[in-house]
PDB file of C-alpha atoms in Angstrom:
ATOM      1  CA  MET A 283     -95.075 -33.656 -58.091  1.00 48.00           C
ATOM      2  CA  ASN A 284     -95.682 -36.696 -56.054  1.00 50.00           C
ATOM      3  CA  ASN A 285     -92.860 -37.077 -53.322  1.00 58.00           C
ATOM      4  CA  LYS A 286     -92.577 -40.946 -54.080  1.00 61.00           C
ATOM      5  CA  LYS A 287     -91.911 -40.459 -57.795  1.00 66.00           C
ATOM      6  CA  GLN A 288     -89.021 -38.092 -57.268  1.00 77.00           C
ATOM      7  CA  ASN A 289     -85.619 -39.930 -57.580  1.00 85.00           C
ATOM      8  CA  SER A 290     -82.777 -39.375 -55.019  1.00 88.00           C
ATOM      9  CA  PHE A 291     -80.836 -36.973 -57.450  1.00 87.00           C
ATOM     10  CA  THR A 292     -83.788 -34.725 -57.737  1.00 91.00           C
ATOM     11  CA  VAL A 293     -84.543 -34.826 -54.018  1.00 92.00           C
ATOM     12  CA  PHE A 294     -80.753 -33.858 -53.101  1.00 94.00           C
ATOM     13  CA  PHE A 295     -81.046 -30.644 -55.041  1.00 93.00           C
ATOM     14  CA  SER A 296     -84.662 -29.778 -54.503  1.00 93.00           C
ATOM     15  CA  ARG A 297     -84.042 -30.280 -50.427  1.00 94.00           C
ATOM     16  CA  PHE A 298     -80.367 -29.426 -50.478  1.00 95.00           C
ATOM     17  CA  PRO A 299     -80.957 -26.741 -47.577  1.00 95.00           C
ATOM     18  CA  ALA A 300     -82.498 -29.468 -45.283  1.00 96.00           C
ATOM     19  CA  LEU A 301     -80.054 -32.118 -46.071  1.00 96.00           C
ATOM     20  CA  LEU A 302     -77.164 -29.511 -45.715  1.00 96.00           C
ATOM     21  CA  LEU A 303     -78.477 -28.793 -42.276  1.00 96.00           C
ATOM     22  CA  ALA A 304     -78.346 -32.267 -41.200  1.00 96.00           C
ATOM     23  CA  GLY A 305     -74.740 -32.530 -42.648  1.00 96.00           C
ATOM     24  CA  VAL A 306     -73.619 -29.457 -40.934  1.00 96.00           C
ATOM     25  CA  ILE A 307     -74.917 -30.633 -37.533  1.00 97.00           C
ATOM     26  CA  PHE A 308     -72.837 -33.909 -38.037  1.00 97.00           C
ATOM     27  CA  SER A 309     -69.792 -32.129 -39.311  1.00 95.00           C
ATOM     28  CA  ALA A 310     -69.737 -29.707 -36.222  1.00 95.00           C
ATOM     29  CA  PHE A 311     -69.634 -32.331 -33.878  1.00 96.00           C
ATOM     30  CA  PHE A 312     -67.215 -34.401 -35.870  1.00 95.00           C
ATOM     31  CA  ALA A 313     -64.897 -31.221 -36.289  1.00 93.00           C
ATOM     32  CA  ALA A 314     -65.218 -30.562 -32.310  1.00 95.00           C
ATOM     33  CA  PHE A 315     -64.478 -33.998 -31.308  1.00 95.00           C
ATOM     34  CA  MET A 316     -61.513 -34.495 -33.800  1.00 93.00           C
ATOM     35  CA  THR A 317     -60.113 -30.865 -32.581  1.00 93.00           C
ATOM     36  CA  LEU A 318     -60.397 -32.201 -29.098  1.00 93.00           C
ATOM     37  CA  SER A 319     -58.565 -35.660 -29.837  1.00 92.00           C
ATOM     38  CA  ILE A 320     -55.799 -33.960 -31.836  1.00 90.00           C
ATOM     39  CA  SER A 321     -55.069 -31.036 -29.320  1.00 92.00           C
ATOM     40  CA  ALA A 322     -55.064 -33.869 -26.438  1.00 89.00           C
ATOM     41  CA  ALA A 323     -52.720 -35.845 -28.463  1.00 87.00           C
ATOM     42  CA  LYS A 324     -50.412 -32.833 -28.838  1.00 85.00           C
ATOM     43  CA  LEU A 325     -50.629 -31.777 -25.139  1.00 86.00           C
ATOM     44  CA  SER A 326     -49.963 -35.325 -23.948  1.00 81.00           C
ATOM     45  CA  GLY A 327     -46.863 -36.062 -26.134  1.00 77.00           C
ATOM     46  CA  PHE A 328     -48.573 -38.854 -28.115  1.00 78.00           C
ATOM     47  CA  ASP A 329     -48.864 -36.779 -31.291  1.00 74.00           C
ATOM     48  CA  ASN A 330     -49.563 -39.394 -33.901  1.00 80.00           C
ATOM     49  CA  ILE A 331     -52.577 -40.096 -36.174  1.00 79.00           C
ATOM     50  CA  LEU A 332     -53.818 -43.136 -34.182  1.00 81.00           C
ATOM     51  CA  VAL A 333     -54.502 -40.990 -31.322  1.00 86.00           C
ATOM     52  CA  TRP A 334     -55.839 -38.046 -33.518  1.00 88.00           C
ATOM     53  CA  GLY A 335     -58.273 -40.554 -34.771  1.00 89.00           C
ATOM     54  CA  LEU A 336     -59.990 -41.257 -31.388  1.00 91.00           C
ATOM     55  CA  GLY A 337     -62.251 -38.322 -31.909  1.00 93.00           C
ATOM     56  CA  ILE A 338     -64.201 -40.764 -34.443  1.00 94.00           C
ATOM     57  CA  ILE A 339     -65.633 -42.844 -31.615  1.00 94.00           C
ATOM     58  CA  PRO A 340     -67.556 -39.874 -29.831  1.00 95.00           C
ATOM     59  CA  SER A 341     -68.262 -38.588 -33.355  1.00 96.00           C
ATOM     60  CA  SER A 342     -69.987 -41.784 -34.375  1.00 95.00           C
ATOM     61  CA  VAL A 343     -72.730 -41.409 -32.018  1.00 96.00           C
ATOM     62  CA  PHE A 344     -74.227 -38.577 -34.301  1.00 97.00           C
ATOM     63  CA  LEU A 345     -73.807 -40.596 -37.371  1.00 96.00           C
ATOM     64  CA  PRO A 346     -77.288 -42.214 -37.047  1.00 96.00           C
ATOM     65  CA  GLY A 347     -78.757 -38.778 -37.026  1.00 96.00           C
ATOM     66  CA  LEU A 348     -77.381 -38.208 -40.317  1.00 97.00           C
ATOM     67  CA  VAL A 349     -78.092 -41.228 -41.699  1.00 96.00           C
ATOM     68  CA  MET A 350     -81.833 -41.271 -40.657  1.00 95.00           C
ATOM     69  CA  VAL A 351     -82.378 -37.791 -42.227  1.00 96.00           C
ATOM     70  CA  VAL A 352     -80.859 -39.056 -45.325  1.00 96.00           C
ATOM     71  CA  ARG A 353     -82.882 -42.349 -45.279  1.00 95.00           C
ATOM     72  CA  LYS A 354     -86.051 -40.134 -44.664  1.00 94.00           C
ATOM     73  CA  TYR A 355     -85.393 -37.915 -47.604  1.00 95.00           C
ATOM     74  CA  SER A 356     -83.338 -39.801 -50.163  1.00 94.00           C
ATOM     75  CA  VAL A 357     -85.258 -43.189 -49.811  1.00 92.00           C
ATOM     76  CA  GLU A 358     -88.671 -42.792 -48.219  1.00 91.00           C
ATOM     77  CA  LYS A 359     -89.099 -39.286 -49.741  1.00 91.00           C
ATOM     78  CA  ASN A 360     -90.494 -38.420 -46.278  1.00 90.00           C
ATOM     79  CA  PHE A 361     -89.410 -34.728 -45.805  1.00 94.00           C
ATOM     80  CA  VAL A 362     -89.357 -34.727 -41.821  1.00 93.00           C
ATOM     81  CA  PRO A 363     -88.036 -31.937 -39.652  1.00 95.00           C
ATOM     82  CA  VAL A 364     -84.328 -32.206 -39.857  1.00 96.00           C
ATOM     83  CA  ILE A 365     -83.302 -31.217 -36.176  1.00 96.00           C
ATOM     84  CA  SER A 366     -85.813 -33.293 -34.342  1.00 95.00           C
ATOM     85  CA  THR A 367     -85.398 -36.472 -36.657  1.00 95.00           C
ATOM     86  CA  PHE A 368     -81.665 -35.977 -36.212  1.00 97.00           C
ATOM     87  CA  PHE A 369     -81.586 -35.818 -32.532  1.00 96.00           C
ATOM     88  CA  LYS A 370     -84.237 -38.525 -31.975  1.00 94.00           C
ATOM     89  CA  ALA A 371     -82.083 -41.106 -33.895  1.00 95.00           C
ATOM     90  CA  VAL A 372     -79.100 -39.984 -31.974  1.00 96.00           C
ATOM     91  CA  ARG A 373     -81.003 -40.651 -28.632  1.00 94.00           C
ATOM     92  CA  GLU A 374     -82.314 -43.894 -29.935  1.00 92.00           C
ATOM     93  CA  ASN A 375     -78.929 -45.382 -30.778  1.00 94.00           C
ATOM     94  CA  PHE A 376     -76.599 -43.702 -28.463  1.00 92.00           C
ATOM     95  CA  LYS A 377     -75.109 -46.724 -26.876  1.00 91.00           C
ATOM     96  CA  ASP A 378     -75.159 -49.021 -29.915  1.00 93.00           C
ATOM     97  CA  PHE A 379     -72.968 -46.353 -31.827  1.00 95.00           C
ATOM     98  CA  ILE A 380     -70.570 -46.027 -29.034  1.00 94.00           C
ATOM     99  CA  PHE A 381     -69.839 -49.500 -29.683  1.00 95.00           C
ATOM    100  CA  HIS A 382     -69.938 -49.186 -33.450  1.00 95.00           C
ATOM    101  CA  GLY A 383     -67.709 -46.032 -33.364  1.00 94.00           C
ATOM    102  CA  PHE A 384     -65.218 -48.046 -31.466  1.00 95.00           C
ATOM    103  CA  VAL A 385     -65.238 -50.834 -34.026  1.00 94.00           C
ATOM    104  CA  ILE A 386     -64.871 -48.176 -37.007  1.00 93.00           C
ATOM    105  CA  TYR A 387     -61.840 -46.674 -35.215  1.00 94.00           C
ATOM    106  CA  LEU A 388     -60.195 -50.036 -34.773  1.00 92.00           C
ATOM    107  CA  ILE A 389     -60.913 -50.841 -38.499  1.00 91.00           C
ATOM    108  CA  PHE A 390     -59.130 -47.505 -39.745  1.00 90.00           C
ATOM    109  CA  ALA A 391     -56.553 -47.448 -37.211  1.00 89.00           C
ATOM    110  CA  SER A 392     -55.314 -51.047 -37.780  1.00 88.00           C
ATOM    111  CA  SER A 393     -55.615 -50.669 -41.567  1.00 89.00           C
ATOM    112  CA  PHE A 394     -53.621 -47.522 -41.598  1.00 86.00           C
ATOM    113  CA  PHE A 395     -50.807 -48.929 -39.406  1.00 86.00           C
ATOM    114  CA  ALA A 396     -50.749 -52.340 -41.263  1.00 88.00           C
ATOM    115  CA  ILE A 397     -50.817 -50.581 -44.792  1.00 88.00           C
ATOM    116  CA  LEU A 398     -48.184 -48.322 -43.890  1.00 88.00           C
ATOM    117  CA  TYR A 399     -46.021 -51.079 -42.225  1.00 88.00           C
ATOM    118  CA  TYR A 400     -46.355 -53.645 -45.166  1.00 89.00           C
ATOM    119  CA  PHE A 401     -45.617 -50.750 -47.697  1.00 89.00           C
ATOM    120  CA  THR A 402     -42.396 -50.025 -45.822  1.00 89.00           C
ATOM    121  CA  GLN A 403     -41.269 -53.486 -45.662  1.00 89.00           C
ATOM    122  CA  ALA A 404     -42.257 -54.003 -49.258  1.00 88.00           C
ATOM    123  CA  GLN A 405     -39.425 -51.870 -50.449  1.00 86.00           C
ATOM    124  CA  THR A 406     -36.861 -54.450 -49.481  1.00 86.00           C
ATOM    125  CA  ASP A 407     -38.779 -57.859 -49.427  1.00 85.00           C
ATOM    126  CA  ILE A 408     -41.342 -58.622 -52.173  1.00 89.00           C
ATOM    127  CA  VAL A 409     -43.208 -61.005 -49.842  1.00 88.00           C
ATOM    128  CA  PHE A 410     -44.595 -58.107 -48.223  1.00 87.00           C
ATOM    129  CA  ALA A 411     -45.809 -56.478 -51.341  1.00 90.00           C
ATOM    130  CA  TYR A 412     -48.242 -59.540 -51.751  1.00 90.00           C
ATOM    131  CA  ILE A 413     -49.068 -59.311 -48.139  1.00 90.00           C
ATOM    132  CA  LEU A 414     -49.851 -55.681 -48.618  1.00 91.00           C
ATOM    133  CA  VAL A 415     -52.060 -56.316 -51.717  1.00 91.00           C
ATOM    134  CA  ILE A 416     -54.280 -58.872 -49.502  1.00 91.00           C
ATOM    135  CA  TYR A 417     -54.412 -56.448 -46.697  1.00 90.00           C
ATOM    136  CA  ILE A 418     -55.573 -53.612 -49.141  1.00 91.00           C
ATOM    137  CA  LEU A 419     -58.409 -56.077 -50.298  1.00 92.00           C
ATOM    138  CA  PHE A 420     -59.200 -56.816 -46.688  1.00 91.00           C
ATOM    139  CA  THR A 421     -59.571 -53.105 -45.844  1.00 91.00           C
ATOM    140  CA  ALA A 422     -61.652 -52.619 -48.994  1.00 92.00           C
ATOM    141  CA  ILE A 423     -64.105 -55.335 -47.607  1.00 92.00           C
ATOM    142  CA  MET A 424     -64.194 -53.842 -44.187  1.00 93.00           C
ATOM    143  CA  ILE A 425     -64.829 -50.288 -45.691  1.00 93.00           C
ATOM    144  CA  LEU A 426     -67.813 -51.984 -47.838  1.00 94.00           C
ATOM    145  CA  MET A 427     -69.110 -53.399 -44.591  1.00 94.00           C
ATOM    146  CA  LEU A 428     -69.190 -49.946 -43.022  1.00 94.00           C
ATOM    147  CA  PHE A 429     -71.382 -48.760 -45.884  1.00 95.00           C
ATOM    148  CA  TYR A 430     -74.076 -51.088 -44.648  1.00 95.00           C
ATOM    149  CA  LEU A 431     -73.660 -51.045 -40.925  1.00 95.00           C
ATOM    150  CA  PRO A 432     -75.066 -47.631 -40.234  1.00 95.00           C
ATOM    151  CA  LEU A 433     -78.133 -47.811 -42.132  1.00 95.00           C
ATOM    152  CA  MET A 434     -78.621 -51.352 -41.062  1.00 93.00           C
ATOM    153  CA  ALA A 435     -78.241 -50.358 -37.495  1.00 93.00           C
ATOM    154  CA  VAL A 436     -80.782 -47.529 -37.527  1.00 92.00           C
ATOM    155  CA  THR A 437     -83.360 -49.590 -39.473  1.00 90.00           C
ATOM    156  CA  TYR A 438     -83.419 -52.957 -38.232  1.00 86.00           C
ATOM    157  CA  GLU A 439     -83.610 -54.653 -34.581  1.00 81.00           C
ATOM    158  CA  LEU A 440     -80.632 -56.984 -34.861  1.00 84.00           C
ATOM    159  CA  ARG A 441     -77.882 -57.966 -32.250  1.00 87.00           C
ATOM    160  CA  TYR A 442     -74.447 -56.804 -32.996  1.00 89.00           C
ATOM    161  CA  ARG A 443     -73.175 -60.075 -34.447  1.00 89.00           C
ATOM    162  CA  ASP A 444     -76.307 -60.186 -36.966  1.00 89.00           C
ATOM    163  CA  LEU A 445     -75.492 -56.500 -37.887  1.00 91.00           C
ATOM    164  CA  TYR A 446     -71.830 -57.401 -38.778  1.00 92.00           C
ATOM    165  CA  LYS A 447     -72.653 -60.544 -40.313  1.00 91.00           C
ATOM    166  CA  ASN A 448     -75.215 -59.231 -42.593  1.00 91.00           C
ATOM    167  CA  SER A 449     -73.252 -56.124 -43.428  1.00 92.00           C
ATOM    168  CA  LEU A 450     -70.565 -58.594 -44.652  1.00 91.00           C
ATOM    169  CA  LEU A 451     -73.143 -60.738 -46.502  1.00 89.00           C
ATOM    170  CA  MET A 452     -74.769 -57.821 -48.232  1.00 90.00           C
ATOM    171  CA  ILE A 453     -71.205 -56.915 -49.715  1.00 90.00           C
ATOM    172  CA  PHE A 454     -71.208 -60.081 -51.743  1.00 86.00           C
ATOM    173  CA  GLY A 455     -74.932 -60.112 -52.608  1.00 81.00           C
ATOM    174  CA  LYS A 456     -74.624 -56.772 -54.450  1.00 83.00           C
ATOM    175  CA  ILE A 457     -71.111 -56.838 -55.419  1.00 90.00           C
ATOM    176  CA  LEU A 458     -71.640 -54.716 -58.588  1.00 92.00           C
ATOM    177  CA  THR A 459     -73.606 -51.887 -56.948  1.00 92.00           C
ATOM    178  CA  ASN A 460     -70.958 -51.960 -54.100  1.00 93.00           C
ATOM    179  CA  ILE A 461     -68.075 -51.662 -56.285  1.00 94.00           C
ATOM    180  CA  ILE A 462     -69.650 -48.561 -58.141  1.00 95.00           C
ATOM    181  CA  THR A 463     -70.510 -47.064 -54.873  1.00 95.00           C
ATOM    182  CA  PHE A 464     -66.995 -47.684 -53.492  1.00 95.00           C
ATOM    183  CA  VAL A 465     -65.409 -45.934 -56.668  1.00 95.00           C
ATOM    184  CA  MET A 466     -67.746 -43.008 -56.343  1.00 95.00           C
ATOM    185  CA  VAL A 467     -66.961 -42.701 -52.785  1.00 95.00           C
ATOM    186  CA  GLY A 468     -63.362 -42.921 -53.527  1.00 93.00           C
ATOM    187  CA  VAL A 469     -63.580 -40.064 -56.198  1.00 95.00           C
ATOM    188  CA  LEU A 470     -65.275 -37.825 -53.593  1.00 94.00           C
ATOM    189  CA  ALA A 471     -62.498 -38.658 -51.245  1.00 93.00           C
ATOM    190  CA  GLY A 472     -59.833 -38.277 -53.634  1.00 93.00           C
ATOM    191  CA  GLY A 473     -61.093 -34.705 -54.980  1.00 92.00           C
ATOM    192  CA  SER A 474     -61.097 -33.636 -51.384  1.00 92.00           C
ATOM    193  CA  VAL A 475     -57.437 -34.566 -50.820  1.00 90.00           C
ATOM    194  CA  PHE A 476     -56.667 -32.975 -54.277  1.00 91.00           C
ATOM    195  CA  LEU A 477     -58.090 -29.769 -53.008  1.00 90.00           C
ATOM    196  CA  LEU A 478     -56.205 -29.913 -49.904  1.00 88.00           C
ATOM    197  CA  VAL A 479     -52.859 -30.659 -51.424  1.00 87.00           C
ATOM    198  CA  PHE A 480     -52.996 -28.049 -54.072  1.00 88.00           C
ATOM    199  CA  THR A 481     -54.268 -25.269 -52.217  1.00 87.00           C
ATOM    200  CA  ASP A 482     -52.557 -22.832 -49.755  1.00 86.00           C
ATOM    201  CA  GLY A 483     -53.498 -20.063 -47.514  1.00 86.00           C
ATOM    202  CA  ALA A 484     -56.833 -18.656 -47.858  1.00 87.00           C
ATOM    203  CA  ALA A 485     -58.078 -21.024 -50.532  1.00 88.00           C
ATOM    204  CA  ARG A 486     -56.987 -24.023 -48.250  1.00 88.00           C
ATOM    205  CA  THR A 487     -59.022 -22.702 -45.251  1.00 89.00           C
ATOM    206  CA  ALA A 488     -61.941 -22.323 -47.532  1.00 90.00           C
ATOM    207  CA  ALA A 489     -61.292 -25.834 -48.913  1.00 90.00           C
ATOM    208  CA  ILE A 490     -61.265 -27.196 -45.187  1.00 89.00           C
ATOM    209  CA  ILE A 491     -64.630 -25.577 -44.303  1.00 90.00           C
ATOM    210  CA  LEU A 492     -66.225 -26.885 -47.578  1.00 91.00           C
ATOM    211  CA  ILE A 493     -64.964 -30.399 -47.303  1.00 92.00           C
ATOM    212  CA  THR A 494     -65.963 -30.426 -43.639  1.00 90.00           C
ATOM    213  CA  ALA A 495     -69.508 -29.170 -44.275  1.00 89.00           C
ATOM    214  CA  LEU A 496     -70.091 -31.075 -47.445  1.00 94.00           C
ATOM    215  CA  LEU A 497     -68.243 -34.388 -47.693  1.00 94.00           C
ATOM    216  CA  PRO A 498     -69.826 -36.583 -44.807  1.00 95.00           C
ATOM    217  CA  LEU A 499     -73.147 -35.409 -46.278  1.00 96.00           C
ATOM    218  CA  LEU A 500     -72.238 -36.202 -49.790  1.00 96.00           C
ATOM    219  CA  ILE A 501     -70.780 -39.483 -48.814  1.00 96.00           C
ATOM    220  CA  THR A 502     -73.810 -40.647 -46.574  1.00 96.00           C
ATOM    221  CA  TYR A 503     -76.127 -39.662 -49.249  1.00 97.00           C
ATOM    222  CA  LEU A 504     -74.512 -41.265 -52.123  1.00 96.00           C
ATOM    223  CA  ILE A 505     -74.157 -44.499 -49.977  1.00 96.00           C
ATOM    224  CA  VAL A 506     -77.657 -44.653 -48.679  1.00 95.00           C
ATOM    225  CA  SER A 507     -79.127 -44.044 -52.149  1.00 94.00           C
ATOM    226  CA  MET A 508     -77.127 -46.636 -53.732  1.00 94.00           C
ATOM    227  CA  ILE A 509     -77.405 -49.523 -51.180  1.00 93.00           C
ATOM    228  CA  SER A 510     -80.867 -49.171 -49.820  1.00 92.00           C
ATOM    229  CA  LYS A 511     -82.637 -50.946 -52.589  1.00 88.00           C
ATOM    230  CA  GLY A 512     -80.679 -53.985 -52.110  1.00 87.00           C
ATOM    231  CA  MET A 513     -80.959 -53.807 -48.501  1.00 88.00           C
ATOM    232  CA  GLN A 514     -84.676 -53.713 -48.627  1.00 86.00           C
ATOM    233  CA  GLU A 515     -84.950 -56.616 -51.285  1.00 83.00           C
ATOM    234  CA  ASN A 516     -82.864 -58.819 -48.800  1.00 82.00           C
ATOM    235  CA  MET A 517     -84.101 -57.556 -45.355  1.00 80.00           C
ATOM    236  CA  GLY A 518     -87.532 -56.122 -45.654  1.00 76.00           C
ATOM    237  CA  SER A 519     -88.843 -52.567 -46.589  1.00 76.00           C
ATOM    238  CA  PHE A 520     -88.274 -49.591 -44.459  1.00 74.00           C
ATOM    239  CA  VAL A 521     -90.141 -47.156 -46.776  1.00 68.00           C
ATOM    240  CA  ASN A 522     -93.451 -48.151 -44.659  1.00 55.00           C
ATOM    241  CA  ASN A 523     -92.241 -48.305 -41.116  1.00 45.00           C
ATOM    242  CA  ALA A 524     -95.229 -50.432 -40.519  1.00 38.00           C
ATOM    243  CA  GLU A 525     -93.816 -53.075 -42.591  1.00 38.00           C
ATOM    244  CA  GLN A 526     -91.523 -55.889 -41.004  1.00 41.00           C
ATOM    245  CA  PRO A 527     -88.541 -57.684 -42.552  1.00 41.00           C
ATOM    246  CA  LYS A 528     -90.256 -60.255 -44.631  1.00 41.00           C
ATOM    247  CA  ASN A 529     -89.904 -62.076 -47.962  1.00 43.00           C
ATOM    248  CA  VAL A 530     -92.207 -64.385 -49.888  1.00 47.00           C
ATOM    249  CA  LEU A 531     -90.724 -67.833 -49.918  1.00 52.00           C
ATOM    250  CA  SER A 532     -91.356 -70.988 -52.007  1.00 52.00           C
ATOM    251  CA  GLU A 533     -92.403 -74.137 -50.614  1.00 55.00           C
ATOM    252  CA  GLU A 534     -88.768 -75.380 -50.929  1.00 57.00           C
ATOM    253  CA  GLU A 535     -87.323 -72.447 -49.165  1.00 55.00           C
ATOM    254  CA  LYS A 536     -89.991 -72.820 -46.332  1.00 57.00           C
ATOM    255  CA  GLN A 537     -88.700 -76.416 -45.985  1.00 59.00           C
ATOM    256  CA  THR A 538     -85.015 -75.178 -45.922  1.00 60.00           C
ATOM    257  CA  VAL A 539     -86.007 -72.716 -43.218  1.00 56.00           C
ATOM    258  CA  GLN A 540     -87.447 -75.293 -41.171  1.00 59.00           C
ATOM    259  CA  ASN A 541     -84.548 -77.427 -41.245  1.00 59.00           C
ATOM    260  CA  THR A 542     -81.988 -74.643 -40.474  1.00 60.00           C
ATOM    261  CA  ARG A 543     -80.344 -75.056 -37.122  1.00 58.00           C
ATOM    262  CA  SER A 544     -79.396 -71.471 -36.099  1.00 59.00           C
ATOM    263  CA  ASP A 545     -79.625 -69.093 -33.129  1.00 59.00           C
ATOM    264  CA  ASP A 546     -79.911 -66.013 -35.107  1.00 56.00           C
ATOM    265  CA  ASP A 547     -83.074 -63.873 -35.316  1.00 56.00           C
ATOM    266  CA  TYR A 548     -82.659 -63.631 -38.964  1.00 55.00           C
ATOM    267  CA  ILE A 549     -81.197 -66.144 -41.623  1.00 57.00           C
ATOM    268  CA  PHE A 550     -80.281 -65.973 -45.235  1.00 53.00           C
ATOM    269  CA  ILE A 551     -81.960 -68.465 -47.286  1.00 51.00           C
ATOM    270  CA  ASN A 552     -81.199 -68.311 -51.087  1.00 44.00           C
ATOM    271  CA  GLY A 553     -80.076 -64.672 -50.723  1.00 42.00           C
ATOM    272  CA  LYS A 554     -83.001 -63.568 -48.894  1.00 46.00           C
ATOM    273  CA  MET A 555     -83.061 -62.511 -45.230  1.00 53.00           C
ATOM    274  CA  VAL A 556     -86.135 -64.034 -43.448  1.00 55.00           C
ATOM    275  CA  LYS A 557     -87.104 -64.291 -39.619  1.00 56.00           C
ATOM    276  CA  ASN A 558     -86.018 -67.434 -38.198  1.00 61.00           C
ATOM    277  CA  PRO A 559     -88.942 -69.544 -37.201  1.00 59.00           C
ATOM    278  CA  ASN A 560     -87.275 -71.747 -35.011  1.00 60.00           C
ATOM    279  CA  LYS A 561     -85.973 -68.843 -32.861  1.00 60.00           C
ATOM    280  CA  LYS A 562     -88.536 -68.204 -30.040  1.00 53.00           C
TER     281      LYS A 562
END
C-alpha cells in the first residue's frame, strides 16, 4: 500500500509498536521528573499540587520528540527511525521547550488554583459562580492553544510571540475541529480518571502503568492528526520539508499585505498566514 494513501487511523494500528516506543520514551522522562518533583515537595515540606507540577517544566523538553515522531507517522506517513528522530527533535528544540514548559506549568497551576478558589467562593456568593464559568472558558481556550503550540513550534521558525499569537488565532479559525478534538481529549482524560478512581490494589497499579505508557501518546496522536490539516492550510505544508509557508493570494489580498503595517514575520490575511513582505 502507498504510505501516503493511508489514513491516520490505519497508521496508528499498523505502526503501533514504533509509536508506542516514542510514547514510552516520553512517558518515562515525564514519570521520572514528576516523581522527583513530588518527592522534593514531600521532603521540603511544601507538599501541594502546585509544587508537584513543577515536574512539567523539565518534562516538556522531551515533548518535541514525541510530537515530531507522531507528525512524521500520522501526517507525513514517513516512517522514520523512532529513537534518532525523537532525540534529534529534543536537541533542536531544547531551549525553546524549557520556556514553553514554564508557560504550560503556569497555565495549569494558575487555572487549578483559580478554579478551586472560585468554586469554593461560589458556594456562598453567586457572583463567584459567574466568574468561575468565565475562568473555565478562559482555561479551555488556553488548553486549545496548547494543542497547537508544540506542533507549530517544531514545524515553523517563528518567534515566541508569533507562536502564541498564531496558536490563539488557530483556535477560532478551526473552531468546530477544535471543539471535537477538545471533547475527544476530555473523554480520554476522563476515562483515565475513571480507571484510577474505581480500581484499587493491583488493578490500580496496572491502570497507572497503562495510563502512563499510553495516555501521552494517545492524546498527542489525536491532537496532531486532527489539527494538522488546518494548520497546513493556514501556515504552509510540512508534509514536504522543502516547502516553505506560503499561500496563493488574490490581487486584492496582495494589496492588503503590502498596506499592512506589522513587525511580525508572518501575518494573517483573510484567514491565511503569509510571509510579511514588509519585514526585511
